[in-house]
Amino acid sequence: MGLRRLSDRISYLPASEDPLSADVGIIHGERYEWIFDVGNNDEAAEMIGSIGRDKKIVLSHFHEDHAGNIKRTDCRDIYCGDYTYARLQMGTEIKAPVTYYDGPEITVFPIPSTHSRGAVGLEVDGEYAFIGDAVYGAEKHGREAYNVNLLKDMTVLLENLKAGTLLLSHDPSFARPKAEVVSKLKELYAMRSPGEAYIYKD
């Protein structure tokens, strides 16, 4: 499928269906290549392995399609949320937003998400934000569901990001205007019922 370029600093390898593998983001820093998710197919593993510079990896969450290649990947550091850290027993656990300066300004931040425990995102120069699968729900009773409180907290967080464009894994467009994504999340939140902990998306 090959790499696609978003900007002078940002490229990505699109997701695949068979095997299921998430989009892999690459941010070209002055000292490091920053990799957002490592995917789960050979193409992603080979592409990451072909990068000759030191790499820093940010894992959005621990699902196989996002983190499956981690044991096939050499890197200087791994940044991840609490659940991923507990499973890997390695890396740096992200509990609050942390900013790194490597040419671009890179901020790694936790995201409240129903889809995945301990989700994290990565914002680049206040323009783009990789958010993995954070805006998706989780299966509950055979339906896609969102925890009301997590949905509210996630919507507020995303709305307050500087970035105007959100990068969503498995989305055919990949890059979506933040205003569009936040608007849809607010519409979903408006569907909540009093006393119900979950909203079901039909």
GROMACS .gro file of C-alpha atoms in nm:
model
  202
    1MET     CA    1   0.000   0.000   0.000
    2GLY     CA    2   0.289   0.235   0.076
    3LEU     CA    3   0.339   0.544   0.285
    4ARG     CA    4   0.120   0.851   0.243
    5ARG     CA    5   0.232   1.201   0.332
    6LEU     CA    6   0.023   1.446   0.537
    7SER     CA    7   0.284   1.720   0.573
    8ASP     CA    8   0.659   1.775   0.557
    9ARG     CA    9   0.686   1.615   0.901
   10ILE     CA   10   0.411   1.353   0.901
   11SER     CA   11   0.357   1.034   0.699
   12TYR     CA   12   0.144   0.728   0.765
   13LEU     CA   13   0.097   0.371   0.649
   14PRO     CA   14  -0.276   0.306   0.599
   15ALA     CA   15  -0.459   0.036   0.793
   16SER     CA   16  -0.528  -0.307   0.644
   17GLU     CA   17  -0.814  -0.551   0.689
   18ASP     CA   18  -0.644  -0.889   0.643
   19PRO     CA   19  -0.465  -0.913   0.873
   20LEU     CA   20  -0.632  -0.639   1.072
   21SER     CA   21  -0.364  -0.372   1.124
   22ALA     CA   22  -0.405  -0.011   1.234
   23ASP     CA   23  -0.272   0.298   1.059
   24VAL     CA   24   0.092   0.360   1.154
   25GLY     CA   25   0.197   0.724   1.190
   26ILE     CA   26   0.551   0.856   1.142
   27ILE     CA   27   0.663   1.197   1.265
   28HIS     CA   28   1.003   1.304   1.137
   29GLY     CA   29   1.186   1.477   1.423
   30GLU     CA   30   1.530   1.632   1.429
   31ARG     CA   31   1.678   1.346   1.632
   32TYR     CA   32   1.418   1.070   1.621
   33GLU     CA   33   1.150   0.913   1.410
   34TRP     CA   34   0.835   0.909   1.625
   35ILE     CA   35   0.612   0.612   1.545
   36PHE     CA   36   0.246   0.620   1.649
   37ASP     CA   37   0.129   0.257   1.674
   38VAL     CA   38   0.323  -0.027   1.515
   39GLY     CA   39   0.044  -0.217   1.341
   40ASN     CA   40   0.009  -0.592   1.310
   41ASN     CA   41   0.110  -0.683   0.955
   42ASP     CA   42   0.440  -0.756   0.781
   43GLU     CA   43   0.432  -0.436   0.577
   44ALA     CA   44   0.421  -0.222   0.893
   45ALA     CA   45   0.694  -0.424   1.064
   46GLU     CA   46   0.919  -0.404   0.756
   47MET     CA   47   0.855  -0.034   0.708
   48ILE     CA   48   0.940   0.045   1.070
   49GLY     CA   49   1.244  -0.183   1.057
   50SER     CA   50   1.374  -0.005   0.747
   51ILE     CA   51   1.403   0.325   0.933
   52GLY     CA   52   1.770   0.373   1.007
   53ARG     CA   53   1.736   0.646   1.269
   54ASP     CA   54   1.658   0.603   1.638
   55LYS     CA   55   1.288   0.552   1.695
   56LYS     CA   56   1.050   0.649   1.972
   57ILE     CA   57   0.718   0.466   1.976
   58VAL     CA   58   0.382   0.579   2.110
   59LEU     CA   59   0.120   0.305   2.146
   60SER     CA   60  -0.237   0.429   2.145
   61HIS     CA   61  -0.361   0.116   2.325
   62PHE     CA   62  -0.290  -0.253   2.364
   63HIS     CA   63  -0.520  -0.404   2.097
   64GLU     CA   64  -0.334  -0.642   1.867
   65ASP     CA   65  -0.394  -0.443   1.549
   66HIS     CA   66  -0.215  -0.143   1.705
   67ALA     CA   67   0.056  -0.311   1.912
   68GLY     CA   68   0.107  -0.655   1.754
   69ASN     CA   69   0.442  -0.570   1.597
   70ILE     CA   70   0.597  -0.429   1.915
   71LYS     CA   71   0.816  -0.737   1.972
   72ARG     CA   72   0.943  -0.708   1.616
   73THR     CA   73   1.044  -0.346   1.660
   74ASP     CA   74   1.368  -0.197   1.790
   75CYS     CA   75   1.329   0.146   1.945
   76ARG     CA   76   1.481   0.384   2.196
   77ASP     CA   77   1.165   0.442   2.403
   78ILE     CA   78   0.801   0.336   2.423
   79TYR     CA   79   0.530   0.568   2.557
   80CYS     CA   80   0.193   0.423   2.650
   81GLY     CA   81  -0.104   0.436   2.886
   82ASP     CA   82  -0.138   0.252   3.215
   83TYR     CA   83  -0.303  -0.064   3.082
   84THR     CA   84  -0.053  -0.105   2.798
   85TYR     CA   85   0.233  -0.043   3.040
   86ALA     CA   86   0.098  -0.311   3.275
   87ARG     CA   87   0.080  -0.560   2.988
   88LEU     CA   88   0.420  -0.479   2.838
   89GLN     CA   89   0.606  -0.422   3.165
   90MET     CA   90   0.824  -0.176   2.979
   91GLY     CA   91   0.827   0.179   2.849
   92THR     CA   92   0.716   0.510   2.997
   93GLU     CA   93   0.365   0.530   3.139
   94ILE     CA   94   0.178   0.845   3.033
   95LYS     CA   95  -0.041   0.969   3.319
   96ALA     CA   96  -0.066   1.334   3.212
   97PRO     CA   97   0.025   1.530   2.896
   98VAL     CA   98   0.400   1.537   2.830
   99THR     CA   99   0.561   1.757   2.564
  100TYR     CA  100   0.883   1.680   2.381
  101TYR     CA  101   1.072   1.915   2.149
  102ASP     CA  102   1.239   1.743   1.856
  103GLY     CA  103   1.198   1.996   1.579
  104PRO     CA  104   0.822   1.953   1.589
  105GLU     CA  105   0.653   1.998   1.926
  106ILE     CA  106   0.518   1.656   2.022
  107THR     CA  107   0.269   1.613   2.305
  108VAL     CA  108   0.167   1.267   2.425
  109PHE     CA  109  -0.152   1.269   2.630
  110PRO     CA  110  -0.400   1.026   2.791
  111ILE     CA  111  -0.749   1.003   2.641
  112PRO     CA  112  -1.060   0.885   2.829
  113SER     CA  113  -1.209   0.619   2.599
  114THR     CA  114  -1.474   0.350   2.615
  115HIS     CA  115  -1.303   0.158   2.335
  116SER     CA  116  -0.974   0.096   2.510
  117ARG     CA  117  -0.836   0.124   2.859
  118GLY     CA  118  -0.540   0.354   2.899
  119ALA     CA  119  -0.565   0.516   2.556
  120VAL     CA  120  -0.316   0.784   2.457
  121GLY     CA  121  -0.289   1.031   2.171
  122LEU     CA  122  -0.010   1.232   2.012
  123GLU     CA  123  -0.037   1.596   1.903
  124VAL     CA  124   0.211   1.744   1.654
  125ASP     CA  125   0.281   2.119   1.649
  126GLY     CA  126  -0.075   2.193   1.759
  127GLU     CA  127  -0.193   2.103   1.407
  128TYR     CA  128  -0.257   1.729   1.394
  129ALA     CA  129  -0.350   1.482   1.668
  130PHE     CA  130  -0.324   1.104   1.633
  131ILE     CA  131  -0.600   0.954   1.849
  132GLY     CA  132  -0.605   0.586   1.748
  133ASP     CA  133  -0.943   0.423   1.814
  134ALA     CA  134  -1.036   0.652   2.105
  135VAL     CA  135  -1.360   0.783   1.951
  136TYR     CA  136  -1.502   0.437   1.887
  137GLY     CA  137  -1.725   0.251   2.129
  138ALA     CA  138  -1.695  -0.097   2.274
  139GLU     CA  139  -1.915  -0.398   2.217
  140LYS     CA  140  -2.172  -0.447   2.491
  141HIS     CA  141  -2.462  -0.693   2.454
  142GLY     CA  142  -2.378  -0.723   2.085
  143ARG     CA  143  -2.406  -0.349   2.022
  144GLU     CA  144  -2.163  -0.058   2.006
  145ALA     CA  145  -2.181   0.126   2.338
  146TYR     CA  146  -2.024   0.432   2.497
  147ASN     CA  147  -1.980   0.496   2.867
  148VAL     CA  148  -2.156   0.828   2.929
  149ASN     CA  149  -1.893   0.977   3.159
  150LEU     CA  150  -1.597   0.870   2.944
  151LEU     CA  151  -1.768   1.005   2.634
  152LYS     CA  152  -1.821   1.342   2.798
  153ASP     CA  153  -1.463   1.363   2.926
  154MET     CA  154  -1.319   1.256   2.590
  155THR     CA  155  -1.528   1.513   2.402
  156VAL     CA  156  -1.410   1.794   2.628
  157LEU     CA  157  -1.047   1.685   2.595
  158LEU     CA  158  -1.058   1.663   2.215
  159GLU     CA  159  -1.238   1.995   2.183
  160ASN     CA  160  -0.967   2.164   2.391
  161LEU     CA  161  -0.678   2.031   2.183
  162LYS     CA  162  -0.494   2.292   1.978
  163ALA     CA  163  -0.494   2.061   1.676
  164GLY     CA  164  -0.758   2.133   1.415
  165THR     CA  165  -0.726   1.792   1.249
  166LEU     CA  166  -0.774   1.456   1.420
  167LEU     CA  167  -0.620   1.138   1.277
  168LEU     CA  168  -0.847   0.837   1.332
  169SER     CA  169  -0.729   0.480   1.286
  170HIS     CA  170  -0.932   0.262   1.048
  171ASP     CA  171  -1.118   0.567   0.914
  172PRO     CA  172  -1.115   0.576   0.531
  173SER     CA  173  -1.037   0.949   0.540
  174PHE     CA  174  -0.791   0.911   0.831
  175ALA     CA  175  -0.770   1.291   0.872
  176ARG     CA  176  -1.092   1.452   0.998
  177PRO     CA  177  -1.163   1.813   1.098
  178LYS     CA  178  -1.175   1.828   1.477
  179ALA     CA  179  -1.497   2.030   1.469
  180GLU     CA  180  -1.669   1.752   1.271
  181VAL     CA  181  -1.556   1.476   1.509
  182VAL     CA  182  -1.648   1.674   1.821
  183SER     CA  183  -1.988   1.763   1.677
  184LYS     CA  184  -2.071   1.396   1.619
  185LEU     CA  185  -1.957   1.306   1.971
  186LYS     CA  186  -2.181   1.577   2.114
  187GLU     CA  187  -2.474   1.444   1.914
  188LEU     CA  188  -2.405   1.100   2.055
  189TYR     CA  189  -2.383   1.234   2.410
  190ALA     CA  190  -2.720   1.406   2.362
  191MET     CA  191  -2.874   1.059   2.315
  192ARG     CA  192  -2.808   0.963   2.679
  193SER     CA  193  -3.096   0.856   2.900
  194PRO     CA  194  -3.128   0.962   3.266
  195GLY     CA  195  -2.979   0.703   3.499
  196GLU     CA  196  -2.821   0.499   3.218
  197ALA     CA  197  -2.444   0.448   3.227
  198TYR     CA  198  -2.416   0.365   2.856
  199ILE     CA  199  -2.532   0.508   2.527
  200TYR     CA  200  -2.596   0.251   2.255
  201LYS     CA  201  -2.517   0.351   1.899
  202ASP     CA  202  -2.761   0.190   1.656
   0.00000   0.00000   0.00000
